[in-house]
Amino acid sequence: MNGVPRPVGLVSVVMPARNAETTLAAQLEALCAQTYPDPWEVVVVENGSGDGTRALLRRWQRRMPRLRVAVTEEPGVNRARNLGCRRADGEFVLLCDADDVAAPGWVAGLVDALRSSPAVGGALERRLLNGPVALAARPPKKSPALLDTFGFLPYPAGANCGFHKELWSRLGGFDESYRGGGDDTEFFWRAQLAGYRLAFAPHAVVHYRHRGDTRSIVRQSYGYGRSHPKLYRDFAAHGMPCSRPGDAAGAWWALLRRSVDLLGPADRRAALLAQLALRAGRAVGSARHRRCYL
């Protein structure tokens, strides 16, 4: 059997969807165009939407027989992911988001990587769906890779990842106390600390959509910042390094020196406000979780 890929049973794609009426159809179209030839299903978890997401899903169920819908009224992306994983019948679970677009080889790329690794992350392509303001606030990396924001352990984005369902079960699922940031990071760090190997699947590509307007960019960046001290609280004992006060002071000083950008073009203004919101979120999170991570 050397060199022969082991057979895979059913594969489940789990996708949380909250107020996704304007973007969800494009992602479902992309899933319909996947090249993966073996059996797989889609479980969309409608997560307390106030728009037409649920009605759109009912229409798509008539068109897409392998689409199943679960509902949880209480918002929370990890709550939705856990419900989707519980409902999933697949041996492998793949996660994507309702506002992105999976490339045709996405399912095949993640499944291929999952044949030899219990947890994987794919590549995020950030230019196709985003304008200059969004790209200025969150510049793309020069080359695709797993994320490594904290100098600790790598992790994939929840918008493009997969794992053996057995792993999810053994870890007790996603931590539903994480909201607005850290939700995917925490799970994959915990998996690696439990001895599970994480791999990168470069051919599993998702076209990733950033927040497009400055208000949404700022809100998201603030949420990310608030989650960082919580991650530090939970993982400092495992080796996550603390942010150094000198670095934080230098970052604030650099941001203050760029304050003229508040009067400049929209892309420069969004980039500055995103960084200010992140730092402000870290300060608030540090106070809330009683762990200094600035």
mmCIF file of C-alpha atoms in Angstrom, residues 34-230:
data_model
loop_
_atom_site.group_PDB
_atom_site.id
_atom_site.type_symbol
_atom_site.label_atom_id
_atom_site.label_comp_id
_atom_site.label_asym_id
_atom_site.label_seq_id
_atom_site.Cartn_x
_atom_site.Cartn_y
_atom_site.Cartn_z
ATOM 1 C CA GLN A 34 -15.621 21.728 -6.745
ATOM 2 C CA THR A 35 -13.542 19.115 -8.571
ATOM 3 C CA TYR A 36 -13.455 16.591 -5.716
ATOM 4 C CA PRO A 37 -14.982 13.387 -7.168
ATOM 5 C CA ASP A 38 -15.917 11.394 -4.068
ATOM 6 C CA PRO A 39 -18.912 11.742 -1.718
ATOM 7 C CA TRP A 40 -19.170 14.929 0.333
ATOM 8 C CA GLU A 41 -21.841 17.068 1.952
ATOM 9 C CA VAL A 42 -22.356 20.690 3.019
ATOM 10 C CA VAL A 43 -23.743 21.634 6.439
ATOM 11 C CA VAL A 44 -24.604 25.329 6.712
ATOM 12 C CA VAL A 45 -25.355 26.579 10.219
ATOM 13 C CA GLU A 46 -27.712 29.544 10.151
ATOM 14 C CA ASN A 47 -26.558 31.574 13.145
ATOM 15 C CA GLY A 48 -29.368 33.930 14.142
ATOM 16 C CA SER A 49 -29.546 36.012 10.965
ATOM 17 C CA GLY A 50 -31.824 39.020 10.688
ATOM 18 C CA ASP A 51 -31.817 39.144 6.887
ATOM 19 C CA GLY A 52 -32.883 36.690 4.182
ATOM 20 C CA THR A 53 -30.181 34.089 4.810
ATOM 21 C CA ARG A 54 -32.581 31.380 5.925
ATOM 22 C CA ALA A 55 -34.912 31.850 2.961
ATOM 23 C CA LEU A 56 -31.944 31.780 0.581
ATOM 24 C CA LEU A 57 -30.806 28.494 2.098
ATOM 25 C CA ARG A 58 -34.251 26.959 1.597
ATOM 26 C CA ARG A 59 -34.072 27.848 -2.091
ATOM 27 C CA TRP A 60 -30.578 26.388 -2.397
ATOM 28 C CA GLN A 61 -31.602 23.127 -0.746
ATOM 29 C CA ARG A 62 -33.895 22.486 -3.722
ATOM 30 C CA ARG A 63 -30.969 23.067 -6.061
ATOM 31 C CA MET A 64 -28.194 21.388 -4.047
ATOM 32 C CA PRO A 65 -29.324 17.995 -2.690
ATOM 33 C CA ARG A 66 -26.195 17.482 -0.559
ATOM 34 C CA LEU A 67 -26.856 20.739 1.342
ATOM 35 C CA ARG A 68 -28.182 20.411 4.890
ATOM 36 C CA VAL A 69 -29.116 23.319 7.163
ATOM 37 C CA ALA A 70 -28.831 23.528 10.953
ATOM 38 C CA VAL A 71 -30.028 26.483 13.006
ATOM 39 C CA THR A 72 -28.796 28.085 16.218
ATOM 40 C CA GLU A 73 -30.365 31.378 17.168
ATOM 41 C CA GLU A 74 -27.631 32.456 19.570
ATOM 42 C CA PRO A 75 -24.792 34.182 17.687
ATOM 43 C CA GLY A 76 -21.245 32.901 17.959
ATOM 44 C CA VAL A 77 -19.048 31.456 15.245
ATOM 45 C CA ASN A 78 -17.672 28.684 17.461
ATOM 46 C CA ARG A 79 -21.176 27.794 18.613
ATOM 47 C CA ALA A 80 -22.127 27.468 14.937
ATOM 48 C CA ARG A 81 -19.006 25.444 14.120
ATOM 49 C CA ASN A 82 -19.648 23.025 16.959
ATOM 50 C CA LEU A 83 -23.262 22.501 15.923
ATOM 51 C CA GLY A 84 -22.162 21.928 12.337
ATOM 52 C CA CYS A 85 -19.529 19.410 13.433
ATOM 53 C CA ARG A 86 -22.081 17.543 15.548
ATOM 54 C CA ARG A 87 -24.432 17.328 12.565
ATOM 55 C CA ALA A 88 -21.658 16.412 10.113
ATOM 56 C CA ASP A 89 -21.547 12.782 9.029
ATOM 57 C CA GLY A 90 -18.080 12.978 7.471
ATOM 58 C CA GLU A 91 -14.810 11.478 8.627
ATOM 59 C CA PHE A 92 -13.111 14.735 7.600
ATOM 60 C CA VAL A 93 -14.584 18.159 8.404
ATOM 61 C CA LEU A 94 -13.671 21.208 6.316
ATOM 62 C CA LEU A 95 -14.520 24.748 7.448
ATOM 63 C CA CYS A 96 -15.232 27.749 5.261
ATOM 64 C CA ASP A 97 -17.082 31.047 5.654
ATOM 65 C CA ALA A 98 -20.209 32.342 3.971
ATOM 66 C CA ASP A 99 -18.613 35.557 2.684
ATOM 67 C CA ASP A 100 -15.673 33.963 0.838
ATOM 68 C CA VAL A 101 -15.317 31.994 -2.400
ATOM 69 C CA ALA A 102 -13.598 28.597 -2.512
ATOM 70 C CA ALA A 103 -11.454 27.861 -5.560
ATOM 71 C CA PRO A 104 -12.495 24.739 -7.538
ATOM 72 C CA GLY A 105 -9.748 22.542 -6.046
ATOM 73 C CA TRP A 106 -10.375 23.578 -2.446
ATOM 74 C CA VAL A 107 -12.098 20.429 -1.167
ATOM 75 C CA ALA A 108 -9.678 18.163 -3.031
ATOM 76 C CA GLY A 109 -6.661 20.068 -1.689
ATOM 77 C CA LEU A 110 -7.716 19.856 1.950
ATOM 78 C CA VAL A 111 -8.777 16.215 1.691
ATOM 79 C CA ASP A 112 -5.451 15.274 0.140
ATOM 80 C CA ALA A 113 -3.588 16.932 3.042
ATOM 81 C CA LEU A 114 -5.886 15.299 5.613
ATOM 82 C CA ARG A 115 -4.934 11.842 4.374
ATOM 83 C CA SER A 116 -1.597 12.248 6.169
ATOM 84 C CA SER A 117 -2.258 14.920 8.814
ATOM 85 C CA PRO A 118 -5.080 15.235 11.358
ATOM 86 C CA ALA A 119 -5.415 19.017 10.965
ATOM 87 C CA VAL A 120 -4.637 21.278 8.013
ATOM 88 C CA GLY A 121 -4.964 24.838 6.779
ATOM 89 C CA GLY A 122 -5.235 26.097 3.225
ATOM 90 C CA ALA A 123 -4.113 29.237 1.421
ATOM 91 C CA LEU A 124 -5.948 32.557 1.573
ATOM 92 C CA GLU A 125 -5.967 34.629 -1.624
ATOM 93 C CA ARG A 126 -6.803 38.180 -0.561
ATOM 94 C CA ARG A 127 -6.904 40.318 -3.715
ATOM 95 C CA LEU A 128 -9.799 39.052 -5.827
ATOM 96 C CA LEU A 129 -12.644 40.105 -3.511
ATOM 97 C CA ASN A 130 -11.115 43.177 -1.859
ATOM 98 C CA GLY A 131 -10.642 46.821 -2.790
ATOM 99 C CA PRO A 132 -7.783 49.176 -1.860
ATOM 100 C CA VAL A 133 -9.243 50.209 1.506
ATOM 101 C CA ALA A 134 -9.611 46.629 2.727
ATOM 102 C CA LEU A 135 -6.169 45.663 1.435
ATOM 103 C CA ALA A 136 -4.531 48.668 3.091
ATOM 104 C CA ALA A 137 -6.050 47.705 6.446
ATOM 105 C CA ARG A 138 -4.973 44.050 6.141
ATOM 106 C CA PRO A 139 -2.118 43.772 3.604
ATOM 107 C CA PRO A 140 -1.668 40.362 1.948
ATOM 108 C CA LYS A 141 1.376 38.266 2.762
ATOM 109 C CA LYS A 142 4.036 37.908 0.070
ATOM 110 C CA SER A 143 3.543 34.144 -0.064
ATOM 111 C CA PRO A 144 0.756 31.895 1.235
ATOM 112 C CA ALA A 145 1.419 30.097 4.493
ATOM 113 C CA LEU A 146 -0.178 29.250 7.809
ATOM 114 C CA LEU A 147 -0.682 32.253 10.063
ATOM 115 C CA ASP A 148 1.928 32.983 12.753
ATOM 116 C CA THR A 149 0.937 36.230 14.418
ATOM 117 C CA PHE A 150 2.157 35.627 17.960
ATOM 118 C CA GLY A 151 5.587 33.996 17.633
ATOM 119 C CA PHE A 152 4.211 30.843 19.222
ATOM 120 C CA LEU A 153 2.499 28.153 17.119
ATOM 121 C CA PRO A 154 1.148 28.417 13.566
ATOM 122 C CA TYR A 155 -2.562 28.207 12.878
ATOM 123 C CA PRO A 156 -4.934 28.361 9.898
ATOM 124 C CA ALA A 157 -7.846 30.722 9.489
ATOM 125 C CA GLY A 158 -11.222 29.226 10.294
ATOM 126 C CA ALA A 159 -12.213 30.322 6.782
ATOM 127 C CA ASN A 160 -9.967 27.645 5.247
ATOM 128 C CA CYS A 161 -9.095 24.632 7.358
ATOM 129 C CA GLY A 162 -9.927 21.011 7.980
ATOM 130 C CA PHE A 163 -9.498 18.288 10.564
ATOM 131 C CA HIS A 164 -10.447 14.737 11.341
ATOM 132 C CA LYS A 165 -13.775 14.724 13.135
ATOM 133 C CA GLU A 166 -12.221 12.413 15.720
ATOM 134 C CA LEU A 167 -9.755 15.194 16.609
ATOM 135 C CA TRP A 168 -12.609 17.687 17.104
ATOM 136 C CA SER A 169 -14.368 15.182 19.359
ATOM 137 C CA ARG A 170 -11.279 14.416 21.446
ATOM 138 C CA LEU A 171 -10.578 18.118 22.002
ATOM 139 C CA GLY A 172 -14.149 18.777 23.080
ATOM 140 C CA GLY A 173 -14.839 21.013 20.092
ATOM 141 C CA PHE A 174 -14.234 24.734 19.690
ATOM 142 C CA ASP A 175 -14.171 26.979 22.762
ATOM 143 C CA GLU A 176 -17.436 28.922 22.560
ATOM 144 C CA SER A 177 -16.216 31.580 25.000
ATOM 145 C CA TYR A 178 -14.020 33.008 22.220
ATOM 146 C CA ARG A 179 -15.940 35.630 20.257
ATOM 147 C CA GLY A 180 -14.680 38.226 17.831
ATOM 148 C CA GLY A 181 -11.170 36.798 17.560
ATOM 149 C CA GLY A 182 -8.963 33.921 18.629
ATOM 150 C CA ASP A 183 -11.743 31.405 17.961
ATOM 151 C CA ASP A 184 -9.830 29.406 15.358
ATOM 152 C CA THR A 185 -6.370 30.103 16.823
ATOM 153 C CA GLU A 186 -7.278 28.592 20.198
ATOM 154 C CA PHE A 187 -8.554 25.349 18.690
ATOM 155 C CA PHE A 188 -5.504 24.661 16.525
ATOM 156 C CA TRP A 189 -3.055 25.623 19.265
ATOM 157 C CA ARG A 190 -4.809 23.233 21.601
ATOM 158 C CA ALA A 191 -4.645 20.511 18.953
ATOM 159 C CA GLN A 192 -0.894 20.931 18.504
ATOM 160 C CA LEU A 193 -0.265 20.985 22.254
ATOM 161 C CA ALA A 194 -2.209 17.712 22.478
ATOM 162 C CA GLY A 195 0.235 16.155 20.005
ATOM 163 C CA TYR A 196 -1.664 16.539 16.719
ATOM 164 C CA ARG A 197 0.357 17.606 13.686
ATOM 165 C CA LEU A 198 -0.751 20.621 11.659
ATOM 166 C CA ALA A 199 0.022 20.810 7.931
ATOM 167 C CA PHE A 200 -0.316 23.440 5.209
ATOM 168 C CA ALA A 201 -2.261 22.665 2.017
ATOM 169 C CA PRO A 202 -1.096 25.256 -0.552
ATOM 170 C CA HIS A 203 -3.411 24.003 -3.293
ATOM 171 C CA ALA A 204 -6.537 24.426 -1.152
ATOM 172 C CA VAL A 205 -7.277 28.066 -1.963
ATOM 173 C CA VAL A 206 -10.047 30.294 -0.654
ATOM 174 C CA HIS A 207 -10.599 33.777 -2.024
ATOM 175 C CA TYR A 208 -10.910 35.642 1.268
ATOM 176 C CA ARG A 209 -13.143 38.674 1.743
ATOM 177 C CA HIS A 210 -12.080 41.374 4.208
ATOM 178 C CA ARG A 211 -14.399 43.904 5.756
ATOM 179 C CA GLY A 212 -14.860 46.564 3.110
ATOM 180 C CA ASP A 213 -15.843 49.729 4.976
ATOM 181 C CA THR A 214 -13.862 51.555 7.626
ATOM 182 C CA ARG A 215 -16.442 51.125 10.393
ATOM 183 C CA SER A 216 -16.511 47.332 9.952
ATOM 184 C CA ILE A 217 -12.723 47.185 9.673
ATOM 185 C CA VAL A 218 -12.327 49.047 12.956
ATOM 186 C CA ARG A 219 -14.903 46.905 14.745
ATOM 187 C CA GLN A 220 -13.220 43.694 13.608
ATOM 188 C CA SER A 221 -9.720 44.900 14.485
ATOM 189 C CA TYR A 222 -10.893 45.908 17.957
ATOM 190 C CA GLY A 223 -12.383 42.427 18.454
ATOM 191 C CA TYR A 224 -9.155 40.789 17.377
ATOM 192 C CA GLY A 225 -7.204 42.955 19.822
ATOM 193 C CA ARG A 226 -9.508 42.102 22.717
ATOM 194 C CA SER A 227 -8.937 38.389 22.108
ATOM 195 C CA HIS A 228 -5.131 38.538 22.282
ATOM 196 C CA PRO A 229 -4.837 38.898 26.082
ATOM 197 C CA LYS A 230 -7.294 36.031 26.451
#
